[in-house]
Amino acid sequence: MKVLVKATLSLGSPRPLKNVYIGIEEGRIKVISKEEPEEYEYAEYIIGGENRVVLPGFITTHSFVYLYPFRYRIFSGKLNAFELLSVLSPNDIYYFSLVGAYHLLKSGVTTIVTSGPNLDMIARAISEVGLKPILAVGVNCPDSKENWEKEFTSLYNRWSSREENRVIFRLCSKDNAKEVFEISKQYNIPVLVERFVNLENIDNAVNVIGLGGGARSDLELIKKNGFSLSFTPSYEVSQFPLSQYKPSISLDLTPSFNIKHEVSVSLTRLLLTPEEALSAITVWGYSQLKYNDRGSIENDKVADLVIYEIREPPSFPLDLEAPYETMMFNLDYPETILVNGEAILDGGVPLNVGIKDIKKAEERLTEIENRRRGKEPRSLEKN
């Protein structure tokens, strides 16, 4: 299917492009032109227009999407996340992950790195929304399975292919680090290393994405070895800009659960420039995960795109003299989102999920409150 996007402004190329046409075919960008390309005159899907801004789809390098409905209470300490696991069924995890992915869709995220129990159900939920899941298999994490090698093999066989890997690791202690990095090297996949795991004395560490940003105690080692860094701006304090690390942004389980909010915090704390902030949620994040065919608006890149209409408050005005600031501080919802060149959100409305799914999640929440209060036993469910 041929798709034609018209935009007043495009960000995500080496420089901002004004009044541009983007032609998409077979899920990839094929044409970027100042003039309407003749071969797309009768495209099956024509979107955008005046006051539209197009950007690459965003990526969050780590999140606990299955805990999304509980993010306020967990943040305030009113609920222990890991005690909650004892009352969550596989179907609970599915529906809570689905509404979490729904939220991320409406904030412009197209690829979600996530971890937690029952990663297969989480991946199904994210995929149902139309987004791309990347599963971080926990090793010695409070919410991970004991036999992490078996889980990795099972998920890798199910969710990865020769063309695209969808499974990585999340390392929560130095135990088993040697084995994890050996597998990482064998499969050429990244390892998310939790902020409390110091990389010193781990000799075979490769493909590292260090979580925790400027708060890590081993930053010099990360810099020396050319490892990657991811941070959650609203959670972490850094006394210096992080530009030299080309970091990505992790949502973790922030109360806002909004990647654009995290970007705006990174700007007001002078950790990144507006141009770098866009890179952090696009090309730098994808590059850390070894996806070099996406995250920018260039010919032959994967057509995961986010389109905003900048016409009225709260996004008004479209300031072409400060294009990156306009978009990085703008917390408005996207108008259209394409994944592999196909719309999964149009007119601000998700196309694959809706209110009925939210109601099912609400019912699950009520059941869980009853379980926690001991009013009813946890039911047996089929996966």
Short mmCIF file of N, CA and C in Angstrom, two decimals, residues 155 191 205:
data_model
loop_
_atom_site.label_atom_id
_atom_site.label_comp_id
_atom_site.label_asym_id
_atom_site.label_seq_id
_atom_site.Cartn_x
_atom_site.Cartn_y
_atom_site.Cartn_z
N LEU A 155 11.03 -17.26 24.66
CA LEU A 155 10.59 -15.98 24.11
C LEU A 155 11.33 -15.62 22.82
N VAL A 191 21.97 -5.77 26.94
CA VAL A 191 21.61 -6.12 28.32
C VAL A 191 21.33 -4.82 29.07
N ALA A 205 31.60 -7.96 30.18
CA ALA A 205 30.42 -7.15 29.87
C ALA A 205 30.48 -6.61 28.44
#
